[in-house]
mmCIF file of C-alpha atoms and ligand atoms in Angstrom:
data_model
loop_
_atom_site.group_PDB
_atom_site.id
_atom_site.type_symbol
_atom_site.label_atom_id
_atom_site.label_comp_id
_atom_site.label_asym_id
_atom_site.label_seq_id
_atom_site.Cartn_x
_atom_site.Cartn_y
_atom_site.Cartn_z
ATOM 1 C CA MET G 1 -26.482 9.148 -21.622
ATOM 2 C CA LYS G 2 -22.988 8.948 -23.128
ATOM 3 C CA ALA G 3 -19.641 9.782 -21.504
ATOM 4 C CA THR G 4 -15.940 9.066 -22.048
ATOM 5 C CA ALA G 5 -13.135 8.726 -19.529
ATOM 6 C CA VAL G 6 -9.375 8.249 -19.723
ATOM 7 C CA ALA G 7 -7.605 6.365 -16.927
ATOM 8 C CA PRO G 8 -3.992 5.319 -16.338
ATOM 9 C CA SER G 9 -2.700 1.938 -15.263
ATOM 10 C CA ASN G 10 -0.569 2.021 -12.108
ATOM 11 C CA ILE G 11 2.409 0.228 -10.597
ATOM 12 C CA ALA G 12 2.313 -0.639 -6.900
ATOM 13 C CA PHE G 13 5.360 -0.271 -4.611
ATOM 14 C CA VAL G 14 3.423 -2.008 -1.832
ATOM 15 C CA LYS G 15 1.070 -4.460 -3.470
ATOM 16 C CA TYR G 16 -2.422 -5.709 -2.885
ATOM 17 C CA TRP G 17 -2.534 -9.529 -2.722
ATOM 18 C CA GLY G 18 -5.453 -11.341 -1.119
ATOM 19 C CA ASN G 19 -9.013 -10.285 -0.271
ATOM 20 C CA ALA G 20 -10.480 -10.085 3.225
ATOM 21 C CA ASP G 21 -13.884 -9.942 1.480
ATOM 22 C CA PRO G 22 -13.750 -11.469 -2.025
ATOM 23 C CA ARG G 23 -17.355 -10.503 -2.799
ATOM 24 C CA LEU G 24 -16.660 -6.776 -2.379
ATOM 25 C CA ASN G 25 -12.931 -6.915 -3.261
ATOM 26 C CA ILE G 26 -11.910 -5.608 0.156
ATOM 27 C CA PRO G 27 -8.140 -6.122 0.374
ATOM 28 C CA PHE G 28 -6.313 -7.575 3.371
ATOM 29 C CA ASN G 29 -3.739 -4.779 3.250
ATOM 30 C CA ASN G 30 -3.228 -1.161 2.176
ATOM 31 C CA SER G 31 -1.309 -0.671 -1.078
ATOM 32 C CA ILE G 32 0.628 2.271 -2.567
ATOM 33 C CA SER G 33 1.197 2.967 -6.273
ATOM 34 C CA MET G 34 2.098 5.479 -8.961
ATOM 35 C CA ASN G 35 -0.160 6.150 -11.965
ATOM 36 C CA LEU G 36 1.576 5.463 -15.286
ATOM 37 C CA SER G 37 1.653 8.132 -18.011
ATOM 38 C CA ALA G 38 2.338 5.705 -20.885
ATOM 39 C CA ALA G 39 -0.316 3.081 -20.148
ATOM 40 C CA GLN G 40 -3.788 4.580 -20.455
ATOM 41 C CA THR G 41 -7.241 3.324 -21.389
ATOM 42 C CA ARG G 42 -9.996 5.432 -22.968
ATOM 43 C CA THR G 43 -13.559 4.177 -22.582
ATOM 44 C CA THR G 44 -16.880 5.471 -23.916
ATOM 45 C CA VAL G 45 -20.094 4.246 -22.298
ATOM 46 C CA GLU G 46 -23.590 4.877 -23.627
ATOM 47 C CA PHE G 47 -26.826 3.709 -22.003
ATOM 48 C CA ASP G 48 -29.914 3.533 -24.200
ATOM 49 C CA PRO G 49 -33.407 2.106 -23.519
ATOM 50 C CA ALA G 50 -33.392 0.833 -27.116
ATOM 51 C CA PHE G 51 -30.387 -1.507 -26.537
ATOM 52 C CA THR G 52 -31.326 -5.184 -26.112
ATOM 53 C CA GLY G 53 -28.130 -6.211 -24.281
ATOM 54 C CA ASP G 54 -24.746 -4.938 -23.090
ATOM 55 C CA THR G 55 -22.027 -4.891 -25.763
ATOM 56 C CA LEU G 56 -18.288 -4.516 -25.255
ATOM 57 C CA VAL G 57 -15.592 -3.717 -27.841
ATOM 58 C CA ILE G 58 -11.907 -3.506 -26.802
ATOM 59 C CA ASP G 59 -9.281 -2.289 -29.272
ATOM 60 C CA GLY G 60 -11.692 -2.825 -32.150
ATOM 61 C CA ARG G 61 -12.682 -6.391 -31.235
ATOM 62 C CA PRO G 62 -16.046 -7.458 -29.786
ATOM 63 C CA VAL G 63 -15.501 -9.167 -26.428
ATOM 64 C CA ILE G 64 -17.591 -12.096 -25.166
ATOM 65 C CA GLY G 65 -17.233 -14.689 -22.401
ATOM 66 C CA ALA G 66 -15.709 -14.139 -18.949
ATOM 67 C CA ALA G 67 -14.188 -10.712 -19.743
ATOM 68 C CA ARG G 68 -17.590 -9.385 -20.876
ATOM 69 C CA THR G 69 -19.322 -10.912 -17.829
ATOM 70 C CA ARG G 70 -16.915 -9.043 -15.529
ATOM 71 C CA VAL G 71 -17.776 -5.753 -17.283
ATOM 72 C CA VAL G 72 -21.527 -6.498 -17.206
ATOM 73 C CA ARG G 73 -21.288 -7.101 -13.440
ATOM 74 C CA HIS G 74 -19.661 -3.699 -13.067
ATOM 75 C CA LEU G 75 -22.322 -2.069 -15.253
ATOM 76 C CA ASP G 76 -24.902 -3.713 -12.948
ATOM 77 C CA ARG G 77 -23.301 -1.956 -9.944
ATOM 78 C CA ILE G 78 -23.500 1.380 -11.778
ATOM 79 C CA ARG G 79 -27.095 0.723 -12.899
ATOM 80 C CA ALA G 80 -28.068 -0.134 -9.306
ATOM 81 C CA LEU G 81 -26.636 3.203 -8.100
ATOM 82 C CA ALA G 82 -28.681 5.078 -10.730
ATOM 83 C CA GLY G 83 -31.820 2.949 -10.444
ATOM 84 C CA THR G 84 -31.946 2.130 -14.166
ATOM 85 C CA ASP G 85 -32.022 -1.119 -16.112
ATOM 86 C CA ASN G 86 -30.945 0.307 -19.491
ATOM 87 C CA TYR G 87 -28.304 -1.687 -21.314
ATOM 88 C CA ALA G 88 -24.988 -0.135 -22.362
ATOM 89 C CA ARG G 89 -22.575 -0.028 -25.256
ATOM 90 C CA VAL G 90 -18.953 0.077 -24.026
ATOM 91 C CA VAL G 91 -16.053 0.802 -26.373
ATOM 92 C CA SER G 92 -12.525 0.862 -24.977
ATOM 93 C CA GLU G 93 -9.045 1.529 -26.380
ATOM 94 C CA ASN G 94 -5.598 1.101 -24.848
ATOM 95 C CA ASN G 95 -2.837 3.508 -25.933
ATOM 96 C CA PHE G 96 -0.147 0.940 -25.161
ATOM 97 C CA PRO G 97 0.512 -2.001 -27.452
ATOM 98 C CA MET G 98 -1.692 -4.991 -26.650
ATOM 99 C CA GLY G 99 0.049 -8.197 -25.729
ATOM 100 C CA THR G 100 2.712 -6.377 -23.727
ATOM 101 C CA GLY G 101 1.399 -8.001 -20.570
ATOM 102 C CA ILE G 102 0.751 -4.681 -18.833
ATOM 103 C CA ALA G 103 -2.025 -5.226 -16.308
ATOM 104 C CA SER G 104 -4.843 -3.344 -17.960
ATOM 105 C CA SER G 105 -7.651 -4.098 -15.489
ATOM 106 C CA ALA G 106 -6.704 -1.136 -13.270
ATOM 107 C CA ALA G 107 -7.021 1.358 -16.131
ATOM 108 C CA ALA G 108 -10.045 -0.459 -17.573
ATOM 109 C CA PHE G 109 -12.205 -0.489 -14.426
ATOM 110 C CA ALA G 110 -11.189 3.050 -13.436
ATOM 111 C CA ALA G 111 -12.244 4.379 -16.869
ATOM 112 C CA LEU G 112 -15.425 2.261 -16.896
ATOM 113 C CA SER G 113 -16.444 3.501 -13.420
ATOM 114 C CA LEU G 114 -15.957 7.163 -14.309
ATOM 115 C CA ALA G 115 -17.516 7.022 -17.796
ATOM 116 C CA GLY G 116 -20.399 4.780 -16.689
ATOM 117 C CA THR G 117 -21.415 6.964 -13.731
ATOM 118 C CA ALA G 118 -21.047 10.174 -15.805
ATOM 119 C CA ALA G 119 -23.223 8.704 -18.572
ATOM 120 C CA LEU G 120 -25.994 8.220 -15.978
ATOM 121 C CA ASN G 121 -25.408 11.667 -14.402
ATOM 122 C CA LEU G 122 -24.418 10.157 -11.059
ATOM 123 C CA ASP G 123 -22.521 12.572 -8.849
ATOM 124 C CA LEU G 124 -19.985 10.511 -6.888
ATOM 125 C CA SER G 125 -17.205 11.970 -4.738
ATOM 126 C CA GLU G 126 -13.650 10.871 -5.604
ATOM 127 C CA ARG G 127 -13.699 8.623 -2.540
ATOM 128 C CA GLU G 128 -16.958 6.959 -3.643
ATOM 129 C CA MET G 129 -15.611 6.575 -7.187
ATOM 130 C CA THR G 130 -12.513 4.753 -5.892
ATOM 131 C CA ALA G 131 -14.683 2.351 -3.859
ATOM 132 C CA LEU G 132 -16.812 1.648 -6.936
ATOM 133 C CA ALA G 133 -13.721 1.041 -9.120
ATOM 134 C CA ARG G 134 -12.295 -1.275 -6.408
ATOM 135 C CA GLN G 135 -15.270 -3.607 -6.876
ATOM 136 C CA GLY G 136 -14.305 -4.069 -10.541
ATOM 137 C CA SER G 137 -10.607 -4.612 -9.817
ATOM 138 C CA GLY G 138 -8.874 -3.783 -6.533
ATOM 139 C CA SER G 139 -5.976 -1.978 -8.193
ATOM 140 C CA ALA G 140 -8.438 0.137 -10.271
ATOM 141 C CA ALA G 141 -9.282 2.152 -7.143
ATOM 142 C CA ARG G 142 -5.723 3.530 -7.257
ATOM 143 C CA SER G 143 -6.131 4.744 -10.870
ATOM 144 C CA ILE G 144 -8.874 7.254 -9.928
ATOM 145 C CA PRO G 145 -6.902 9.820 -7.811
ATOM 146 C CA ASP G 146 -3.864 11.701 -9.175
ATOM 147 C CA GLY G 147 -0.211 10.753 -8.897
ATOM 148 C CA TYR G 148 1.038 8.650 -5.973
ATOM 149 C CA VAL G 149 -1.931 6.908 -4.393
ATOM 150 C CA GLU G 150 -2.732 4.769 -1.345
ATOM 151 C CA LEU G 151 -5.627 2.293 -1.216
ATOM 152 C CA LYS G 152 -6.809 1.699 2.335
ATOM 153 C CA ALA G 153 -7.853 -1.862 3.162
ATOM 154 C CA GLY G 154 -10.529 -0.251 5.329
ATOM 155 C CA GLY G 155 -12.522 -3.351 6.224
ATOM 156 C CA GLY G 156 -15.816 -2.267 4.599
ATOM 157 C CA HIS G 157 -17.112 -0.997 1.270
ATOM 158 C CA THR G 158 -17.102 2.710 2.176
ATOM 159 C CA THR G 159 -13.863 2.557 4.183
ATOM 160 C CA ALA G 160 -11.801 0.700 1.515
ATOM 161 C CA PHE G 161 -11.032 3.707 -0.689
ATOM 162 C CA ALA G 162 -8.029 5.339 -2.370
ATOM 163 C CA TYR G 163 -6.615 8.848 -2.124
ATOM 164 C CA THR G 164 -3.662 10.877 -3.387
ATOM 165 C CA LEU G 165 -0.560 10.809 -1.187
ATOM 166 C CA PHE G 166 1.451 13.112 -3.492
ATOM 167 C CA ALA G 167 0.659 14.923 -6.746
ATOM 168 C CA PRO G 168 2.344 13.702 -9.960
ATOM 169 C CA ASP G 169 4.775 16.661 -9.957
ATOM 170 C CA HIS G 170 6.008 15.827 -6.434
ATOM 171 C CA TRP G 171 8.743 13.548 -7.802
ATOM 172 C CA ASP G 172 9.832 12.684 -11.331
ATOM 173 C CA LEU G 173 10.117 8.921 -10.921
ATOM 174 C CA CYS G 174 10.364 6.696 -13.943
ATOM 175 C CA ASP G 175 8.792 3.259 -14.440
ATOM 176 C CA ILE G 176 10.263 1.273 -17.321
ATOM 177 C CA VAL G 177 8.429 -1.957 -18.087
ATOM 178 C CA ALA G 178 10.735 -4.516 -19.660
ATOM 179 C CA ILE G 179 8.599 -7.022 -21.570
ATOM 180 C CA VAL G 180 10.293 -10.423 -21.374
ATOM 181 C CA SER G 181 7.370 -12.649 -22.366
ATOM 182 C CA ARG G 182 4.169 -12.227 -24.326
ATOM 183 C CA ARG G 183 2.757 -15.532 -23.127
ATOM 184 C CA GLU G 184 -0.749 -15.189 -21.686
ATOM 185 C CA LYS G 185 -0.275 -15.545 -17.912
ATOM 186 C CA PRO G 186 -1.542 -18.923 -16.723
ATOM 187 C CA VAL G 187 -3.265 -17.645 -13.563
ATOM 188 C CA GLY G 188 -5.031 -14.277 -13.325
ATOM 189 C CA SER G 189 -4.759 -12.036 -10.270
ATOM 190 C CA SER G 190 -8.327 -12.881 -9.156
ATOM 191 C CA GLN G 191 -7.323 -16.519 -8.711
ATOM 192 C CA GLY G 192 -4.075 -15.408 -7.060
ATOM 193 C CA HIS G 193 -5.973 -13.306 -4.491
ATOM 194 C CA GLY G 194 -8.156 -16.349 -3.789
ATOM 195 C CA ALA G 195 -5.182 -18.640 -3.190
ATOM 196 C CA ALA G 196 -3.097 -16.201 -1.099
ATOM 197 C CA GLU G 197 -4.386 -17.406 2.277
ATOM 198 C CA THR G 198 -3.352 -20.998 1.493
ATOM 199 C CA SER G 199 0.338 -19.973 1.642
ATOM 200 C CA PRO G 200 2.051 -20.463 5.021
ATOM 201 C CA HIS G 201 3.972 -17.260 4.227
ATOM 202 C CA PHE G 202 0.881 -15.074 3.871
ATOM 203 C CA THR G 203 0.678 -14.215 7.588
ATOM 204 C CA THR G 204 4.393 -13.294 7.535
ATOM 205 C CA ARG G 205 3.739 -10.986 4.582
ATOM 206 C CA LEU G 206 0.822 -9.286 6.347
ATOM 207 C CA ALA G 207 2.895 -8.814 9.507
ATOM 208 C CA GLU G 208 5.651 -7.050 7.507
ATOM 209 C CA LEU G 209 3.315 -4.616 5.801
ATOM 210 C CA PRO G 210 2.615 -1.874 8.378
ATOM 211 C CA ALA G 211 6.359 -1.097 8.615
ATOM 212 C CA ARG G 212 6.815 -1.324 4.840
ATOM 213 C CA LEU G 213 3.875 1.004 4.166
ATOM 214 C CA LYS G 214 5.377 3.544 6.557
ATOM 215 C CA THR G 215 8.778 3.257 4.858
ATOM 216 C CA VAL G 216 7.264 3.761 1.405
ATOM 217 C CA ARG G 217 5.166 6.793 2.427
ATOM 218 C CA GLN G 218 8.261 8.338 3.988
ATOM 219 C CA ALA G 219 10.493 7.465 1.011
ATOM 220 C CA LEU G 220 8.005 9.106 -1.355
ATOM 221 C CA ARG G 221 7.767 12.184 0.879
ATOM 222 C CA ASN G 222 11.595 12.491 1.027
ATOM 223 C CA ARG G 223 12.136 11.479 -2.624
ATOM 224 C CA ASP G 224 14.466 8.755 -1.355
ATOM 225 C CA VAL G 225 14.874 6.299 -4.239
ATOM 226 C CA GLN G 226 17.009 3.832 -2.284
ATOM 227 C CA ALA G 227 14.498 3.478 0.563
ATOM 228 C CA LEU G 228 11.617 3.255 -1.916
ATOM 229 C CA GLY G 229 13.397 0.805 -4.211
ATOM 230 C CA GLU G 230 14.519 -1.551 -1.438
ATOM 231 C CA ALA G 231 11.004 -1.652 0.014
ATOM 232 C CA ALA G 232 9.414 -2.178 -3.426
ATOM 233 C CA GLU G 233 11.776 -5.078 -4.214
ATOM 234 C CA ALA G 234 11.150 -6.728 -0.843
ATOM 235 C CA ASP G 235 7.402 -6.342 -1.330
ATOM 236 C CA ALA G 236 7.387 -7.839 -4.831
ATOM 237 C CA ILE G 237 9.463 -10.831 -3.688
ATOM 238 C CA SER G 238 7.210 -11.345 -0.678
ATOM 239 C CA LEU G 239 4.144 -11.406 -2.979
ATOM 240 C CA HIS G 240 5.821 -13.925 -5.300
ATOM 241 C CA VAL G 241 6.914 -16.100 -2.340
ATOM 242 C CA VAL G 242 3.241 -16.205 -1.309
ATOM 243 C CA ALA G 243 2.157 -17.016 -4.892
ATOM 244 C CA MET G 244 4.806 -19.743 -5.285
ATOM 245 C CA THR G 245 3.819 -21.352 -1.963
ATOM 246 C CA SER G 246 0.036 -21.127 -2.456
ATOM 247 C CA ARG G 247 -2.003 -24.263 -3.130
ATOM 248 C CA PRO G 248 -1.858 -24.809 -6.051
ATOM 249 C CA PRO G 249 1.409 -22.876 -6.462
ATOM 250 C CA ILE G 250 1.594 -20.036 -9.000
ATOM 251 C CA TYR G 251 4.900 -19.420 -10.821
ATOM 252 C CA TYR G 252 4.783 -16.136 -12.725
ATOM 253 C CA TRP G 253 8.492 -15.821 -13.580
ATOM 254 C CA ALA G 254 10.046 -16.445 -16.988
ATOM 255 C CA PRO G 255 13.798 -16.871 -17.626
ATOM 256 C CA GLY G 256 13.999 -13.163 -18.572
ATOM 257 C CA THR G 257 12.529 -12.195 -15.174
ATOM 258 C CA VAL G 258 15.456 -13.778 -13.322
ATOM 259 C CA ARG G 259 17.959 -12.391 -15.834
ATOM 260 C CA LEU G 260 16.702 -8.848 -15.129
ATOM 261 C CA ILE G 261 16.624 -9.264 -11.333
ATOM 262 C CA HIS G 262 20.328 -10.180 -11.543
ATOM 263 C CA ALA G 263 21.059 -7.355 -14.015
ATOM 264 C CA VAL G 264 19.445 -4.722 -11.767
ATOM 265 C CA GLN G 265 21.612 -5.829 -8.842
ATOM 266 C CA GLU G 266 24.716 -5.697 -11.044
ATOM 267 C CA TRP G 267 23.827 -2.191 -12.328
ATOM 268 C CA ARG G 268 23.405 -0.997 -8.743
ATOM 269 C CA ARG G 269 26.870 -2.333 -7.914
ATOM 270 C CA ASP G 270 28.055 -0.190 -10.875
ATOM 271 C CA GLY G 271 26.500 2.858 -9.175
ATOM 272 C CA LEU G 272 23.226 3.105 -11.140
ATOM 273 C CA PRO G 273 20.300 3.623 -8.697
ATOM 274 C CA VAL G 274 17.648 1.372 -10.260
ATOM 275 C CA TYR G 275 15.272 -1.077 -8.579
ATOM 276 C CA PHE G 276 12.779 -3.695 -9.775
ATOM 277 C CA THR G 277 9.228 -4.681 -9.021
ATOM 278 C CA LEU G 278 7.001 -7.422 -10.456
ATOM 279 C CA ASP G 279 3.224 -7.699 -10.710
ATOM 280 C CA ALA G 280 1.351 -10.968 -11.257
ATOM 281 C CA GLY G 281 3.294 -11.762 -14.414
ATOM 282 C CA PRO G 282 6.811 -12.234 -15.803
ATOM 283 C CA ASN G 283 7.536 -8.672 -16.962
ATOM 284 C CA VAL G 284 9.840 -6.510 -14.875
ATOM 285 C CA HIS G 285 9.155 -2.897 -13.885
ATOM 286 C CA LEU G 286 12.389 -0.938 -13.402
ATOM 287 C CA ILE G 287 12.087 2.040 -11.071
ATOM 288 C CA CYS G 288 14.555 4.933 -11.142
ATOM 289 C CA GLU G 289 14.616 8.724 -11.071
ATOM 290 C CA ALA G 290 13.924 10.278 -14.484
ATOM 291 C CA GLU G 291 17.541 11.443 -14.909
ATOM 292 C CA HIS G 292 18.677 7.784 -15.045
ATOM 293 C CA GLY G 293 15.955 6.592 -17.454
ATOM 294 C CA ALA G 294 18.112 6.813 -20.602
ATOM 295 C CA ASP G 295 20.952 4.874 -18.951
ATOM 296 C CA VAL G 296 18.549 2.097 -17.870
ATOM 297 C CA LEU G 297 17.006 1.937 -21.358
ATOM 298 C CA GLY G 298 20.458 1.714 -22.956
ATOM 299 C CA ARG G 299 21.397 -1.216 -20.736
ATOM 300 C CA LEU G 300 18.066 -2.968 -21.336
ATOM 301 C CA SER G 301 18.666 -2.778 -25.095
ATOM 302 C CA GLN G 302 21.728 -5.041 -24.573
ATOM 303 C CA ILE G 303 19.672 -7.829 -22.982
ATOM 304 C CA ASP G 304 18.380 -10.476 -25.397
ATOM 305 C CA GLU G 305 15.361 -11.448 -23.279
ATOM 306 C CA VAL G 306 13.902 -7.900 -23.437
ATOM 307 C CA ILE G 307 11.362 -7.807 -26.273
ATOM 308 C CA GLU G 308 10.068 -4.285 -25.732
ATOM 309 C CA THR G 309 10.046 -1.454 -23.195
ATOM 310 C CA LEU G 310 7.422 1.059 -22.077
ATOM 311 C CA VAL G 311 8.512 4.235 -20.236
ATOM 312 C CA SER G 312 6.166 6.105 -17.877
ATOM 313 C CA GLY G 313 6.352 8.979 -15.460
ATOM 314 C CA PRO G 314 3.803 9.759 -12.738
ATOM 315 C CA ALA G 315 0.385 10.667 -14.151
ATOM 316 C CA GLU G 316 -2.879 12.239 -13.079
ATOM 317 C CA GLY G 317 -5.774 9.906 -12.342
ATOM 318 C CA ALA G 318 -8.950 9.146 -14.276
ATOM 319 C CA HIS G 319 -10.702 12.093 -15.921
ATOM 320 C CA LEU G 320 -13.580 12.770 -18.294
ATOM 321 C CA THR G 321 -13.071 13.906 -21.891
ATOM 322 C CA ASP G 322 -15.319 14.922 -24.791
ATOM 323 C CA ASP G 323 -13.212 12.836 -27.142
ATOM 324 C CA HIS G 324 -15.746 9.996 -27.532
ATOM 325 C CA LEU G 325 -14.887 6.705 -29.252
ATOM 326 C CA PHE G 326 -18.282 6.550 -31.033
HETATM 327 O O1 LIG T 401 -6.547 -5.429 -9.263
HETATM 328 P P1 LIG T 401 -6.107 -6.853 -9.421
HETATM 329 O O2 LIG T 401 -7.118 -7.815 -8.923
HETATM 330 O O3 LIG T 401 -5.654 -7.150 -10.813
HETATM 331 O O4 LIG T 401 -4.836 -7.096 -8.460
HETATM 332 C C1 LIG T 401 -3.614 -6.448 -8.594
HETATM 333 C C2 LIG T 401 -2.513 -7.354 -8.207
HETATM 334 C C3 LIG T 401 -1.107 -6.797 -8.389
HETATM 335 O O5 LIG T 401 -0.992 -6.093 -9.593
HETATM 336 C C4 LIG T 401 -0.145 -7.971 -8.417
HETATM 337 C C5 LIG T 401 -0.690 -5.915 -7.209
HETATM 338 C C6 LIG T 401 -1.206 -4.504 -7.189
HETATM 339 O O6 LIG T 401 -1.422 -4.001 -6.080
HETATM 340 O O7 LIG T 401 -1.341 -3.869 -8.247
#
């Protein structure tokens, strides 16, 4: 009744923002991402009839409050699938430094879904596993399959699932996260999804997406960094326009965010093919082909606002391991 899973975080080139069904976390739009090799979570789950409650420890610290409640709700989904009411002990560790502002919910709910179902001997297909992970955190569905992944909006629980578009070795892309602020973000993505529809720009964003999704699939297939990068930048800005014009408005950017958006444009004018994307936070993801990674890192080291960097390539999805945390 014990199992351990490792799952990567991911960065989306076309992002998920807004839920058609908030109860089931069914997104309004498809999204496309790459799993990140340098941002992984390992989680051990054990169910035991002797436990008197669910316990959660992340990076050595017991977790209570809203974060624990979100995990307990996900354990409840797994328990319902297995028809058990045994409580669980969940211990989780991130291999990337905490406080770097990397969205960890994707890796966390992917690892929890895989370890939790394995601990109860549930035999889910990859497609079913992605739909389960999606209920914990929409982006977590994309951390189950390998490499470059698309999450279908689908419209229903079984049709909103994720699958591999291309294996990790299809293209050696590089994602460099430039940490420009360690401040806890004021508004989490769950609240952001809830507010999305209040923006007058949300319908414009949704109307743009079918063409952008097609461009990104094609750019990945052709390993065309310019087409991918331009689409990823447009998508990130469109998400932030929606966030900034929601009611109440959400401003995720810090001074360093703007500094890096300008720097990336300047570096491109110098001939360096690098592009940016931004999740629901101030830190900037720089996207380039692996051969240009060192050049980008060198330039980032000259920028005062950059506190730290984290370099990833494409990674496989969630998988089980015998390397238990307890
Ligand atoms: O999975 P959530 O609810 O944390 O939402 C993810 C939101 C973004 O990271 C901004 C976009 C995405 O698709 O990853």
